[in-house]
């Protein structure tokens, strides 16, 4: 610690915390705004896919995306190499 370190401006932890909070709020809005059936749909899809391919629980992602006037159901399944 130098003699004049107290004169240097400190990092603004409030602005860093505010930015982090914005990210968290944005993520919550995307999951909260979706219909109630999405988690159940994701579980059922996982059960059906597991009948044919060995996948993890996190392998199936279901999202509802708004494109203009239309809602698009985006379903992605991550398969392991050689799983097919």
mmCIF file of C-alpha atoms in Angstrom:
data_model
loop_
_atom_site.group_PDB
_atom_site.id
_atom_site.type_symbol
_atom_site.label_atom_id
_atom_site.label_comp_id
_atom_site.label_asym_id
_atom_site.label_seq_id
_atom_site.Cartn_x
_atom_site.Cartn_y
_atom_site.Cartn_z
ATOM 1 C CA UNK A 1 0.000 0.000 0.000
ATOM 2 C CA UNK A 2 1.452 3.284 -1.069
ATOM 3 C CA UNK A 3 1.320 6.514 0.799
ATOM 4 C CA UNK A 4 -1.190 8.131 -1.583
ATOM 5 C CA UNK A 5 -3.334 5.062 -2.364
ATOM 6 C CA UNK A 6 -6.246 6.583 -0.462
ATOM 7 C CA UNK A 7 -6.500 9.266 -3.184
ATOM 8 C CA UNK A 8 -7.107 6.743 -5.969
ATOM 9 C CA UNK A 9 -10.753 6.127 -6.826
ATOM 10 C CA UNK A 10 -11.922 2.731 -5.673
ATOM 11 C CA UNK A 11 -13.712 0.310 -7.944
ATOM 12 C CA UNK A 12 -17.402 0.935 -7.859
ATOM 13 C CA UNK A 13 -18.755 -2.257 -6.378
ATOM 14 C CA UNK A 14 -22.275 -0.897 -6.594
ATOM 15 C CA UNK A 15 -22.144 -0.693 -10.377
ATOM 16 C CA UNK A 16 -20.694 -4.206 -10.603
ATOM 17 C CA UNK A 17 -23.449 -5.525 -8.338
ATOM 18 C CA UNK A 18 -26.078 -3.666 -10.382
ATOM 19 C CA UNK A 19 -24.812 -5.252 -13.612
ATOM 20 C CA UNK A 20 -24.886 -8.705 -12.056
ATOM 21 C CA UNK A 21 -28.403 -8.125 -10.787
ATOM 22 C CA UNK A 22 -29.539 -7.080 -14.275
ATOM 23 C CA UNK A 23 -28.255 -10.363 -15.673
ATOM 24 C CA UNK A 24 -30.061 -12.369 -12.993
ATOM 25 C CA UNK A 25 -33.322 -10.463 -13.522
ATOM 26 C CA UNK A 26 -33.124 -10.974 -17.294
ATOM 27 C CA UNK A 27 -32.665 -14.717 -16.810
ATOM 28 C CA UNK A 28 -35.599 -14.878 -14.389
ATOM 29 C CA UNK A 29 -37.854 -13.030 -16.824
ATOM 30 C CA UNK A 30 -37.173 -15.533 -19.582
ATOM 31 C CA UNK A 31 -38.056 -18.510 -17.399
ATOM 32 C CA UNK A 32 -40.948 -16.883 -15.549
ATOM 33 C CA UNK A 33 -42.719 -15.574 -18.617
ATOM 34 C CA UNK A 34 -43.177 -19.040 -20.089
ATOM 35 C CA UNK A 35 -46.297 -21.164 -19.809
ATOM 36 C CA UNK A 36 -46.713 -23.548 -16.877
ATOM 37 C CA UNK A 37 -46.634 -26.638 -19.081
ATOM 38 C CA UNK A 38 -43.015 -26.200 -20.247
ATOM 39 C CA UNK A 39 -41.325 -28.016 -17.310
ATOM 40 C CA UNK A 40 -43.789 -30.918 -17.612
ATOM 41 C CA UNK A 41 -43.277 -31.046 -21.385
ATOM 42 C CA UNK A 42 -39.512 -31.142 -20.859
ATOM 43 C CA UNK A 43 -39.807 -34.077 -18.411
ATOM 44 C CA UNK A 44 -42.106 -36.023 -20.739
ATOM 45 C CA UNK A 45 -39.824 -35.451 -23.723
ATOM 46 C CA UNK A 46 -36.876 -36.668 -21.678
ATOM 47 C CA UNK A 47 -38.758 -39.856 -20.755
ATOM 48 C CA UNK A 48 -39.614 -40.576 -24.398
ATOM 49 C CA UNK A 49 -36.092 -39.850 -25.629
ATOM 50 C CA UNK A 50 -34.612 -42.090 -22.909
ATOM 51 C CA UNK A 51 -36.552 -45.023 -24.381
ATOM 52 C CA UNK A 52 -34.389 -44.804 -27.501
ATOM 53 C CA UNK A 53 -31.170 -43.014 -26.513
ATOM 54 C CA UNK A 54 -29.186 -42.729 -23.290
ATOM 55 C CA UNK A 55 -29.289 -39.012 -22.365
ATOM 56 C CA UNK A 56 -28.809 -36.942 -19.224
ATOM 57 C CA UNK A 57 -31.591 -34.965 -17.576
ATOM 58 C CA UNK A 58 -29.981 -31.705 -18.725
ATOM 59 C CA UNK A 59 -29.842 -32.880 -22.349
ATOM 60 C CA UNK A 60 -33.355 -31.672 -23.206
ATOM 61 C CA UNK A 61 -34.053 -27.920 -23.290
ATOM 62 C CA UNK A 62 -37.478 -26.512 -24.089
ATOM 63 C CA UNK A 63 -37.978 -22.777 -24.637
ATOM 64 C CA UNK A 64 -40.841 -20.649 -25.852
ATOM 65 C CA UNK A 65 -39.589 -17.838 -28.096
ATOM 66 C CA UNK A 66 -41.722 -14.966 -29.344
ATOM 67 C CA UNK A 67 -41.132 -14.054 -32.992
ATOM 68 C CA UNK A 68 -43.383 -11.164 -33.855
ATOM 69 C CA UNK A 69 -46.975 -12.331 -33.490
ATOM 70 C CA UNK A 70 -46.030 -16.015 -33.242
ATOM 71 C CA UNK A 71 -44.756 -18.170 -30.405
ATOM 72 C CA UNK A 72 -42.109 -20.704 -31.399
ATOM 73 C CA UNK A 73 -41.447 -23.803 -29.326
ATOM 74 C CA UNK A 74 -37.683 -24.421 -29.437
ATOM 75 C CA UNK A 75 -36.689 -27.937 -28.406
ATOM 76 C CA UNK A 76 -33.044 -28.942 -28.359
ATOM 77 C CA UNK A 77 -31.616 -32.314 -27.387
ATOM 78 C CA UNK A 78 -27.899 -32.751 -26.782
ATOM 79 C CA UNK A 79 -26.839 -36.259 -27.707
ATOM 80 C CA UNK A 80 -23.562 -37.839 -26.704
ATOM 81 C CA UNK A 81 -21.178 -38.931 -29.439
ATOM 82 C CA UNK A 82 -22.145 -42.356 -30.735
ATOM 83 C CA UNK A 83 -25.536 -42.225 -28.964
ATOM 84 C CA UNK A 84 -27.571 -42.547 -32.157
#
